[in-house]
mmCIF file of C-alpha atoms (C1' of nucleotides) in Angstrom:
data_model
loop_
_atom_site.group_PDB
_atom_site.id
_atom_site.type_symbol
_atom_site.label_atom_id
_atom_site.label_comp_id
_atom_site.label_asym_id
_atom_site.label_seq_id
_atom_site.Cartn_x
_atom_site.Cartn_y
_atom_site.Cartn_z
ATOM 1 C CA MET A 1233 5.491 1.730 -22.649
ATOM 2 C CA GLN A 1234 4.241 -0.800 -20.165
ATOM 3 C CA VAL A 1235 0.589 -0.495 -19.206
ATOM 4 C CA LEU A 1236 1.562 -0.857 -15.564
ATOM 5 C CA LEU A 1237 3.751 2.237 -15.820
ATOM 6 C CA LYS A 1238 0.968 4.419 -17.219
ATOM 7 C CA LYS A 1239 -0.394 5.575 -13.895
ATOM 8 C CA TYR A 1240 2.853 7.321 -13.070
ATOM 9 C CA MET A 1241 2.214 9.701 -15.936
ATOM 10 C CA GLU A 1242 -1.198 10.679 -14.642
ATOM 11 C CA LYS A 1243 -2.103 13.441 -12.255
ATOM 12 C CA ASN A 1244 -1.861 12.830 -8.543
ATOM 13 C CA ARG A 1245 -5.015 12.172 -6.542
ATOM 14 C CA SER A 1246 -4.232 15.245 -4.436
ATOM 15 C CA ASP A 1247 -1.312 17.433 -3.422
ATOM 16 C CA CYS A 1248 -1.081 15.842 0.028
ATOM 17 C CA PRO A 1249 2.480 14.618 0.583
ATOM 18 C CA ILE A 1250 1.212 11.443 2.252
ATOM 19 C CA SER A 1251 -1.077 10.641 -0.655
ATOM 20 C CA CYS A 1252 1.630 11.375 -3.252
ATOM 21 C CA SER A 1253 4.082 9.139 -1.393
ATOM 22 C CA LEU A 1254 1.574 6.293 -1.194
ATOM 23 C CA GLU A 1255 0.992 6.558 -4.929
ATOM 24 C CA VAL A 1256 4.678 5.709 -5.356
ATOM 25 C CA PHE A 1257 5.369 3.014 -2.747
ATOM 26 C CA GLY A 1258 1.919 2.329 -1.226
ATOM 27 C CA ASP A 1259 1.684 -1.360 -2.064
ATOM 28 C CA LYS A 1260 2.692 -4.654 -0.557
ATOM 29 C CA TRP A 1261 5.993 -5.073 -2.466
ATOM 30 C CA SER A 1262 7.904 -1.841 -3.116
ATOM 31 C CA LEU A 1263 9.118 -1.304 0.438
ATOM 32 C CA LEU A 1264 10.184 -4.955 0.665
ATOM 33 C CA ILE A 1265 12.556 -4.423 -2.256
ATOM 34 C CA ILE A 1266 13.820 -1.269 -0.546
ATOM 35 C CA ARG A 1267 14.254 -3.277 2.677
ATOM 36 C CA ASP A 1268 16.284 -5.928 0.851
ATOM 37 C CA ILE A 1269 18.691 -3.323 -0.520
ATOM 38 C CA MET A 1270 18.758 -1.138 2.591
ATOM 39 C CA LEU A 1271 19.057 -3.697 5.358
ATOM 40 C CA ARG A 1272 20.036 -6.971 3.716
ATOM 41 C CA GLY A 1273 22.664 -5.924 1.197
ATOM 42 C CA LYS A 1274 20.825 -7.364 -1.802
ATOM 43 C CA VAL A 1275 21.549 -5.815 -5.177
ATOM 44 C CA SER A 1276 20.255 -8.048 -7.983
ATOM 45 C CA TYR A 1277 16.992 -9.240 -9.489
ATOM 46 C CA SER A 1278 17.734 -12.858 -8.588
ATOM 47 C CA GLU A 1279 18.530 -11.937 -4.981
ATOM 48 C CA PHE A 1280 15.212 -10.090 -4.628
ATOM 49 C CA LEU A 1281 13.413 -13.155 -5.995
ATOM 50 C CA GLU A 1282 14.944 -15.316 -3.255
ATOM 51 C CA SER A 1283 13.265 -13.420 -0.392
ATOM 52 C CA GLU A 1284 10.860 -15.482 1.645
ATOM 53 C CA GLU A 1285 7.825 -13.416 0.607
ATOM 54 C CA LYS A 1286 8.166 -14.849 -2.935
ATOM 55 C CA ILE A 1287 7.411 -11.931 -5.222
ATOM 56 C CA ALA A 1288 6.321 -12.892 -8.755
ATOM 57 C CA THR A 1289 8.854 -12.206 -11.534
ATOM 58 C CA ASN A 1290 6.625 -9.825 -13.491
ATOM 59 C CA ILE A 1291 5.710 -7.846 -10.379
ATOM 60 C CA LEU A 1292 9.363 -7.568 -9.397
ATOM 61 C CA ALA A 1293 10.329 -6.351 -12.869
ATOM 62 C CA ASN A 1294 7.523 -3.804 -12.778
ATOM 63 C CA ARG A 1295 8.365 -2.477 -9.291
ATOM 64 C CA LEU A 1296 12.045 -2.165 -10.161
ATOM 65 C CA SER A 1297 11.185 -0.146 -13.268
ATOM 66 C CA VAL A 1298 8.785 2.086 -11.315
ATOM 67 C CA LEU A 1299 11.289 2.678 -8.499
ATOM 68 C CA GLU A 1300 13.959 3.435 -11.081
ATOM 69 C CA ALA A 1301 11.621 5.825 -12.938
ATOM 70 C CA GLU A 1302 10.895 7.535 -9.604
ATOM 71 C CA GLN A 1303 14.653 7.870 -9.055
ATOM 72 C CA ILE A 1304 14.531 5.880 -5.861
ATOM 73 C CA LEU A 1305 16.704 3.136 -7.328
ATOM 74 C CA LYS A 1306 19.524 3.250 -9.824
ATOM 75 C CA LYS A 1307 20.290 0.339 -12.168
ATOM 76 C CA GLN A 1308 23.868 -0.238 -13.236
ATOM 77 C CA VAL A 1309 25.685 -2.990 -15.110
ATOM 78 C CA SER A 1310 27.876 -4.967 -12.767
ATOM 79 C CA PRO A 1311 31.533 -3.981 -13.321
ATOM 80 C CA HIS A 1312 32.880 -7.527 -13.687
ATOM 81 C CA ASN A 1313 29.867 -9.375 -15.064
ATOM 82 C CA LYS A 1314 28.132 -7.842 -18.051
ATOM 83 C CA SER A 1315 25.125 -10.130 -17.685
ATOM 84 C CA LYS A 1316 24.421 -8.854 -14.191
ATOM 85 C CA TYR A 1317 22.782 -5.670 -12.982
ATOM 86 C CA CYS A 1318 23.238 -3.966 -9.624
ATOM 87 C CA TYR A 1319 20.372 -1.972 -8.162
ATOM 88 C CA SER A 1320 21.321 0.652 -5.582
ATOM 89 C CA LEU A 1321 19.562 3.393 -3.645
ATOM 90 C CA THR A 1322 19.742 7.004 -4.744
ATOM 91 C CA PRO A 1323 19.793 9.709 -2.034
ATOM 92 C CA LYS A 1324 15.998 9.901 -2.455
ATOM 93 C CA GLY A 1325 15.846 6.155 -1.817
ATOM 94 C CA VAL A 1326 18.148 6.414 1.196
ATOM 95 C CA ASP A 1327 15.746 8.969 2.678
ATOM 96 C CA LEU A 1328 13.114 6.224 2.900
ATOM 97 C CA LEU A 1329 15.122 4.704 5.763
ATOM 98 C CA PRO A 1330 13.224 6.445 8.598
ATOM 99 C CA ILE A 1331 9.925 5.197 7.138
ATOM 100 C CA VAL A 1332 11.241 1.632 6.861
ATOM 101 C CA ILE A 1333 12.610 1.755 10.419
ATOM 102 C CA GLU A 1334 9.339 3.065 11.854
ATOM 103 C CA ILE A 1335 7.371 0.373 10.029
ATOM 104 C CA MET A 1336 9.750 -2.279 11.357
ATOM 105 C CA ASP A 1337 9.438 -0.944 14.885
ATOM 106 C CA TRP A 1338 5.627 -0.889 14.756
ATOM 107 C CA GLY A 1339 5.512 -4.368 13.230
ATOM 108 C CA ALA A 1340 7.843 -5.805 15.855
ATOM 109 C CA LYS A 1341 5.727 -4.260 18.603
ATOM 110 C CA TYR A 1342 2.356 -5.512 17.400
ATOM 111 C CA HIS A 1343 2.997 -8.772 15.564
ATOM 112 C CA VAL A 1344 3.794 -11.377 18.165
ATOM 113 C CA GLN A 1345 4.944 -13.813 15.478
ATOM 114 C CA CYS A 1346 7.692 -11.359 14.445
ATOM 115 C CA PRO A 1347 10.658 -11.895 16.766
ATOM 116 C CA ARG A 1348 12.809 -8.809 17.317
ATOM 117 C CA ARG A 1349 16.222 -9.693 15.935
ATOM 118 C CA GLU A 1350 19.424 -7.753 16.615
ATOM 119 C CA LEU A 1351 18.448 -4.729 14.557
ATOM 120 C CA GLY A 1352 14.930 -4.699 15.987
ATOM 121 C CA LYS A 1353 16.247 -4.762 19.544
ATOM 122 C CA ARG A 1354 18.701 -1.947 18.854
ATOM 123 C CA ILE A 1355 15.908 0.106 17.262
ATOM 124 C CA LYS A 1356 13.722 -0.357 20.309
ATOM 125 C CA LYS A 1357 16.466 0.981 22.584
ATOM 126 C CA GLU A 1358 18.178 3.595 20.469
ATOM 127 C CA LYS A 1359 16.201 4.343 17.328
ATOM 128 C CA ALA A 1360 17.816 7.689 16.550
ATOM 129 C CA ALA A 1361 21.351 6.292 16.719
ATOM 130 C CA VAL A 1362 20.486 3.343 14.475
ATOM 131 C CA ILE A 1363 18.894 5.623 11.889
ATOM 132 C CA SER A 1364 21.827 7.993 11.784
ATOM 133 C CA GLU A 1365 24.382 5.175 11.495
ATOM 134 C CA TYR A 1366 22.466 3.565 8.632
ATOM 135 C CA LEU A 1367 21.946 6.922 6.945
ATOM 136 C CA ASP A 1368 25.690 7.531 6.995
ATOM 137 C CA LYS A 1369 26.453 4.120 5.564
ATOM 138 C CA LEU A 1370 23.736 4.253 2.907
ATOM 139 C CA HIS A 1371 24.696 7.744 1.803
ATOM 140 C CA ARG A 1372 28.303 6.581 1.410
ATOM 141 C CA ASP A 1373 27.070 3.645 -0.702
ATOM 142 C CA ALA A 1374 24.916 6.007 -2.779
ATOM 143 C CA ARG A 1375 27.874 8.323 -3.447
ATOM 144 C CA HIS A 1376 30.027 5.353 -4.404
ATOM 145 C CA ALA A 1377 27.389 4.039 -6.822
ATOM 146 C CA SER A 1378 26.971 7.447 -8.421
ATOM 147 C CA LYS A 1379 30.659 7.552 -9.394
ATOM 148 C CA GLN A 1380 30.407 4.464 -11.585
ATOM 149 C CA MET B 1136 -17.811 -13.210 6.086
ATOM 150 C CA GLN B 1137 -16.726 -10.815 3.401
ATOM 151 C CA VAL B 1138 -14.473 -12.297 0.728
ATOM 152 C CA LEU B 1139 -12.193 -9.276 1.012
ATOM 153 C CA LEU B 1140 -11.621 -10.005 4.695
ATOM 154 C CA LYS B 1141 -10.534 -13.582 4.077
ATOM 155 C CA LYS B 1142 -6.869 -12.820 3.555
ATOM 156 C CA TYR B 1143 -6.541 -11.610 7.123
ATOM 157 C CA MET B 1144 -7.228 -15.118 8.327
ATOM 158 C CA GLU B 1145 -4.427 -16.579 6.237
ATOM 159 C CA LYS B 1146 -0.822 -17.040 7.184
ATOM 160 C CA ASN B 1147 1.630 -14.201 6.785
ATOM 161 C CA ARG B 1148 4.042 -14.165 3.862
ATOM 162 C CA SER B 1149 6.943 -14.145 6.324
ATOM 163 C CA ASP B 1150 7.744 -13.258 9.925
ATOM 164 C CA CYS B 1151 9.469 -10.018 8.929
ATOM 165 C CA PRO B 1152 7.882 -7.133 10.845
ATOM 166 C CA ILE B 1153 8.026 -4.906 7.769
ATOM 167 C CA SER B 1154 6.253 -7.490 5.627
ATOM 168 C CA CYS B 1155 3.608 -8.182 8.295
ATOM 169 C CA SER B 1156 2.936 -4.458 8.649
ATOM 170 C CA LEU B 1157 2.581 -3.999 4.896
ATOM 171 C CA GLU B 1158 0.069 -6.837 4.782
ATOM 172 C CA VAL B 1159 -2.097 -4.737 7.102
ATOM 173 C CA PHE B 1160 -1.746 -1.183 5.768
ATOM 174 C CA GLY B 1161 0.382 -1.574 2.634
ATOM 175 C CA ASP B 1162 -2.043 -0.142 0.113
ATOM 176 C CA LYS B 1163 -2.985 3.223 -1.299
ATOM 177 C CA TRP B 1164 -5.918 3.944 1.047
ATOM 178 C CA SER B 1165 -5.503 2.655 4.627
ATOM 179 C CA LEU B 1166 -2.970 5.259 5.737
ATOM 180 C CA LEU B 1167 -5.083 8.035 4.204
ATOM 181 C CA ILE B 1168 -7.967 7.087 6.498
ATOM 182 C CA ILE B 1169 -5.508 7.028 9.408
ATOM 183 C CA ARG B 1170 -4.256 10.462 8.316
ATOM 184 C CA ASP B 1171 -7.792 11.846 8.253
ATOM 185 C CA ILE B 1172 -8.431 10.728 11.816
ATOM 186 C CA MET B 1173 -4.960 11.506 13.123
ATOM 187 C CA LEU B 1174 -4.269 14.896 11.592
ATOM 188 C CA ARG B 1175 -7.586 16.207 10.314
ATOM 189 C CA GLY B 1176 -9.978 15.349 13.122
ATOM 190 C CA LYS B 1177 -12.313 13.295 10.920
ATOM 191 C CA VAL B 1178 -14.386 10.615 12.617
ATOM 192 C CA SER B 1179 -17.192 9.429 10.311
ATOM 193 C CA TYR B 1180 -17.688 7.472 7.124
ATOM 194 C CA SER B 1181 -19.149 10.486 5.323
ATOM 195 C CA GLU B 1182 -16.217 12.696 6.373
ATOM 196 C CA PHE B 1183 -13.720 10.159 5.000
ATOM 197 C CA LEU B 1184 -15.655 10.103 1.713
ATOM 198 C CA GLU B 1185 -15.244 13.870 1.386
ATOM 199 C CA SER B 1186 -11.450 13.774 1.184
ATOM 200 C CA GLU B 1187 -10.011 15.012 -2.068
ATOM 201 C CA GLU B 1188 -8.581 11.618 -3.020
ATOM 202 C CA LYS B 1189 -12.144 10.330 -3.516
ATOM 203 C CA ILE B 1190 -12.094 6.808 -2.132
ATOM 204 C CA ALA B 1191 -14.866 4.529 -3.432
ATOM 205 C CA THR B 1192 -17.619 3.669 -0.937
ATOM 206 C CA ASN B 1193 -17.037 -0.091 -1.031
ATOM 207 C CA ILE B 1194 -13.284 0.300 -0.597
ATOM 208 C CA LEU B 1195 -13.789 2.659 2.343
ATOM 209 C CA ALA B 1196 -16.209 0.235 4.014
ATOM 210 C CA ASN B 1197 -13.767 -2.612 3.496
ATOM 211 C CA ARG B 1198 -10.739 -0.702 4.829
ATOM 212 C CA LEU B 1199 -12.651 0.450 7.890
ATOM 213 C CA SER B 1200 -13.674 -3.120 8.671
ATOM 214 C CA VAL B 1201 -10.109 -4.379 8.174
ATOM 215 C CA LEU B 1202 -8.622 -1.631 10.361
ATOM 216 C CA GLU B 1203 -11.231 -2.344 13.009
ATOM 217 C CA ALA B 1204 -10.531 -6.091 12.835
ATOM 218 C CA GLU B 1205 -6.816 -5.294 13.211
ATOM 219 C CA GLN B 1206 -7.664 -3.209 16.280
ATOM 220 C CA ILE B 1207 -6.194 -0.084 14.774
ATOM 221 C CA LEU B 1208 -9.577 1.652 14.750
ATOM 222 C CA LYS B 1209 -12.514 1.442 17.094
ATOM 223 C CA LYS B 1210 -16.096 1.996 15.929
ATOM 224 C CA GLN B 1211 -18.609 3.504 18.336
ATOM 225 C CA VAL B 1212 -22.154 4.821 18.052
ATOM 226 C CA SER B 1213 -22.199 8.581 18.334
ATOM 227 C CA PRO B 1214 -23.489 9.589 21.786
ATOM 228 C CA HIS B 1215 -26.079 12.114 20.572
ATOM 229 C CA ASN B 1216 -26.991 10.700 17.166
ATOM 230 C CA LYS B 1217 -27.861 7.027 16.992
ATOM 231 C CA SER B 1218 -27.609 6.944 13.210
ATOM 232 C CA LYS B 1219 -24.004 8.074 13.294
ATOM 233 C CA TYR B 1220 -20.776 6.185 14.011
ATOM 234 C CA CYS B 1221 -17.497 7.592 15.293
ATOM 235 C CA TYR B 1222 -14.262 5.932 14.300
ATOM 236 C CA SER B 1223 -11.302 6.572 16.607
ATOM 237 C CA LEU B 1224 -7.725 5.340 16.913
ATOM 238 C CA THR B 1225 -6.773 2.673 19.423
ATOM 239 C CA PRO B 1226 -3.321 2.902 21.082
ATOM 240 C CA LYS B 1227 -2.084 0.565 18.317
ATOM 241 C CA GLY B 1228 -3.447 3.022 15.771
ATOM 242 C CA VAL B 1229 -1.902 5.995 17.557
ATOM 243 C CA ASP B 1230 1.469 4.256 17.294
ATOM 244 C CA LEU B 1231 1.251 4.603 13.504
ATOM 245 C CA LEU B 1232 1.880 8.341 13.940
ATOM 246 C CA PRO B 1233 5.677 8.185 13.479
ATOM 247 C CA ILE B 1234 5.195 6.265 10.218
ATOM 248 C CA VAL B 1235 2.649 8.793 8.955
ATOM 249 C CA ILE B 1236 4.903 11.705 9.926
ATOM 250 C CA GLU B 1237 7.944 10.201 8.190
ATOM 251 C CA ILE B 1238 5.914 9.545 5.040
ATOM 252 C CA MET B 1239 4.653 13.134 5.095
ATOM 253 C CA ASP B 1240 8.161 14.467 5.559
ATOM 254 C CA TRP B 1241 9.548 12.389 2.668
ATOM 255 C CA GLY B 1242 6.645 13.337 0.418
ATOM 256 C CA ALA B 1243 7.019 17.042 1.171
ATOM 257 C CA LYS B 1244 10.745 16.838 0.420
ATOM 258 C CA TYR B 1245 10.471 15.044 -2.923
ATOM 259 C CA HIS B 1246 7.130 16.052 -4.423
ATOM 260 C CA VAL B 1247 7.469 19.625 -5.589
ATOM 261 C CA GLN B 1248 3.712 19.883 -6.149
ATOM 262 C CA CYS B 1249 3.135 19.235 -2.429
ATOM 263 C CA PRO B 1250 3.479 22.550 -0.603
ATOM 264 C CA ARG B 1251 4.671 22.261 2.995
ATOM 265 C CA ARG B 1252 1.829 23.608 5.092
ATOM 266 C CA GLU B 1253 2.116 24.587 8.758
ATOM 267 C CA LEU B 1254 2.466 21.059 10.067
ATOM 268 C CA GLY B 1255 4.947 20.143 7.317
ATOM 269 C CA LYS B 1256 7.129 23.137 8.128
ATOM 270 C CA ARG B 1257 7.111 22.355 11.843
ATOM 271 C CA ILE B 1258 8.016 18.734 11.099
ATOM 272 C CA LYS B 1259 10.958 19.819 8.993
ATOM 273 C CA LYS B 1260 12.316 21.936 11.848
ATOM 274 C CA GLU B 1261 11.374 19.972 14.939
ATOM 275 C CA LYS B 1262 10.146 16.520 14.041
ATOM 276 C CA ALA B 1263 10.640 14.955 17.464
ATOM 277 C CA ALA B 1264 8.666 17.676 19.261
ATOM 278 C CA VAL B 1265 5.775 17.467 16.782
ATOM 279 C CA ILE B 1266 5.604 13.682 17.141
ATOM 280 C CA SER B 1267 5.596 13.786 20.927
ATOM 281 C CA GLU B 1268 2.942 16.524 21.075
ATOM 282 C CA TYR B 1269 0.649 14.621 18.716
ATOM 283 C CA LEU B 1270 1.291 11.344 20.540
ATOM 284 C CA ASP B 1271 0.191 12.959 23.804
ATOM 285 C CA LYS B 1272 -2.944 14.386 22.250
ATOM 286 C CA LEU B 1273 -3.864 11.196 20.369
ATOM 287 C CA HIS B 1274 -3.284 9.013 23.403
ATOM 288 C CA ARG B 1275 -5.571 11.271 25.427
ATOM 289 C CA ASP B 1276 -8.232 10.952 22.689
ATOM 290 C CA ALA B 1277 -7.790 7.171 22.665
ATOM 291 C CA ARG B 1278 -8.246 6.949 26.437
ATOM 292 C CA HIS B 1279 -11.320 9.151 26.239
ATOM 293 C CA ALA B 1280 -12.860 6.981 23.485
ATOM 294 C CA SER B 1281 -12.183 3.790 25.447
ATOM 295 C CA LYS B 1282 -14.284 5.052 28.360
ATOM 296 C CA GLN B 1283 -17.470 5.260 26.303
ATOM 297 C "C1'" DT C 342 -48.266 10.501 9.635
ATOM 298 C "C1'" DC C 343 -46.215 10.937 5.283
ATOM 299 C "C1'" DT C 344 -42.258 12.604 3.178
ATOM 300 C "C1'" DT C 345 -37.546 14.054 2.810
ATOM 301 C "C1'" DA C 346 -32.837 14.056 4.099
ATOM 302 C "C1'" DG C 347 -28.722 12.179 6.304
ATOM 303 C "C1'" DT C 348 -25.780 8.273 7.294
ATOM 304 C "C1'" DG C 349 -23.526 4.105 6.359
ATOM 305 C "C1'" DC C 350 -23.369 0.943 4.000
ATOM 306 C "C1'" DT C 351 -24.123 -3.419 -0.054
ATOM 307 C "C1'" DT C 352 -24.407 -5.082 -4.772
ATOM 308 C "C1'" DG C 353 -23.362 -5.784 -9.653
ATOM 309 C "C1'" DC C 354 -20.397 -5.214 -13.131
ATOM 310 C "C1'" DA C 355 -16.318 -3.561 -15.810
ATOM 311 C "C1'" DA C 356 -11.445 -2.518 -15.594
ATOM 312 C "C1'" DA C 357 -7.008 -3.008 -13.643
ATOM 313 C "C1'" DA C 358 -3.555 -5.330 -10.880
ATOM 314 C "C1'" DT C 359 -1.670 -9.564 -9.237
ATOM 315 C "C1'" DG C 360 -0.016 -14.353 -9.278
ATOM 316 C "C1'" DC C 361 1.597 -18.335 -11.660
ATOM 317 C "C1'" DA C 362 3.860 -21.030 -15.141
ATOM 318 C "C1'" DA C 363 6.259 -21.068 -19.171
ATOM 319 C "C1'" DG C 364 9.317 -19.254 -22.422
ATOM 320 C "C1'" DC C 365 13.282 -16.581 -24.088
ATOM 321 C "C1'" DA C 366 17.525 -13.935 -25.194
ATOM 322 C "C1'" DA C 367 22.129 -12.374 -24.057
ATOM 323 C "C1'" DA C 368 26.277 -13.332 -21.504
ATOM 324 C "C1'" DT C 369 29.225 -16.571 -19.075
ATOM 325 C "C1'" DA C 370 30.985 -20.869 -17.651
ATOM 326 C "C1'" DT C 371 32.372 -25.779 -19.026
ATOM 327 C "C1'" DA D 1070 29.551 -26.459 -28.773
ATOM 328 C "C1'" DT D 1071 26.627 -26.903 -24.912
ATOM 329 C "C1'" DA D 1072 24.807 -25.827 -20.551
ATOM 330 C "C1'" DT D 1073 23.915 -22.428 -17.058
ATOM 331 C "C1'" DT D 1074 23.080 -17.989 -15.141
ATOM 332 C "C1'" DT D 1075 20.655 -13.745 -15.258
ATOM 333 C "C1'" DG D 1076 16.941 -10.833 -16.107
ATOM 334 C "C1'" DC D 1077 13.450 -10.505 -17.862
ATOM 335 C "C1'" DT D 1078 8.431 -11.021 -21.084
ATOM 336 C "C1'" DT D 1079 4.091 -13.259 -22.206
ATOM 337 C "C1'" DG D 1080 -0.372 -15.490 -21.641
ATOM 338 C "C1'" DC D 1081 -3.903 -16.544 -18.813
ATOM 339 C "C1'" DA D 1082 -6.649 -17.179 -14.504
ATOM 340 C "C1'" DT D 1083 -7.751 -14.982 -10.163
ATOM 341 C "C1'" DT D 1084 -8.208 -11.083 -7.157
ATOM 342 C "C1'" DT D 1085 -8.756 -6.327 -6.214
ATOM 343 C "C1'" DT D 1086 -10.348 -1.895 -7.431
ATOM 344 C "C1'" DG D 1087 -13.448 1.638 -9.182
ATOM 345 C "C1'" DC D 1088 -17.904 3.265 -10.392
ATOM 346 C "C1'" DA D 1089 -22.871 3.727 -10.255
ATOM 347 C "C1'" DA D 1090 -26.902 2.385 -8.291
ATOM 348 C "C1'" DG D 1091 -29.671 0.875 -4.654
ATOM 349 C "C1'" DC D 1092 -31.050 0.173 0.216
ATOM 350 C "C1'" DA D 1093 -31.981 0.101 5.276
ATOM 351 C "C1'" DC D 1094 -32.205 2.719 9.325
ATOM 352 C "C1'" DT D 1095 -32.695 7.116 11.875
ATOM 353 C "C1'" DA D 1096 -34.177 11.693 12.421
ATOM 354 C "C1'" DA D 1097 -36.399 15.872 11.167
ATOM 355 C "C1'" DG D 1098 -39.959 18.678 8.795
ATOM 356 C "C1'" DA D 1099 -44.802 19.522 6.802
#
DNA sequence: TCTTAGTGCTTGCAAAATGCAAGCAAATAT
DNA sequence: ATATTTGCTTGCATTTTGCAAGCACTAAGA
C-alpha cells in the first residue's frame, strides 16, 4: 500500500464533522479535481493534468486513489477505449456541490482578480436554483455511471 | 518576514475563485480555527490550542498570522488584560459561514462516527434559517469588534 | 521585591508531503 | 513494426508539518 494512503487508515483527529471532512478533502488539490468533474465535464487523468493550476502527476494519482477509496469518485474503464479510464462522481461526491459552490461564491466576492463568469454571476443572483439544477444533473450522471 | 508567509506574496495558480480560495484556507487547520471562533466562541491562542484536534503551536501561530494578513481575522489586545489577545472574524471571515456549514452538513451525513449534535440536527432540518441567524449574530460581533 | 503562573509565541530538528523530471508499461493508431 | 496515447511510478530535492523545548512579557501572590 502506498505510504501516502496510510493516514486514511488511522483514527480521526476528532469526531467533529468539519474536522473529519477536512481530513478527506482539506488540501489544495482535491476540490480542484472535484471542480473539474463537477463543473467542467472532465473525466480522465490527462484532462485533469491540463488544468491551469498544473497539478503534479504523482499528486494527481494519489488524490484520485484517495477520493476513490473514500467513495467520492468512481473509476471505470472507458467503454470504447480500453486504455482510457473515466472518473465520475458517486452520490457522496455529488453532495460536495454545495461546498464547491459556496467556495466559488466566496472566492468571486473577495478575490478581485477572479472575474465572475456566467456561472459565478448566476450563483450570485440565484444560488439555490443553480445548486438544485446542478444536483439534478449530477445525480443523473451518477446513476448513469453506476449502471455500467 | 516569515518564510511560511512568503507564498502569499506570490502569484495565484490561476484566476479560478475556487483555486484562489483554496490557496488561502485549503489545508487541514485554517477552517478549524474559523470553526472555533464562529461556532464555539473561542477568541484566544490558548483556547485554540485546547481543541481536541491538537494543533501544533507553530502551525497555529502561522495560520493566525496568515488569516490576519488575509483580513479574515482581526487581532486585538484584550480590553482588561494587556497580556491577552482576542481574535475575531472580519466581515470577510463571517462570510465563510456558509462554507463551514456545508462542510459540517456533508461530514455529519457521511461520517458515521460524527454524531449530529444540536446544531447539526437543526442544520439538517432548516439550513437556511440557521445560516441567516448565525450571519446576523456574527456580523453584530464583527461590528462590535471593529469599534474597539 | 522575588517568585510563580499565564499567555503567546519562536526555534531547532526530524518526519512527512509536495513538486519536478524522467521513465515505463499496456493499449491503440499508423 | 513503430509511434503515440494514456495513466501512471520512481527518485530526488524542496517545502511543510509535527513535536519538544525555550523564551519574553504581563500579572498576581508571598
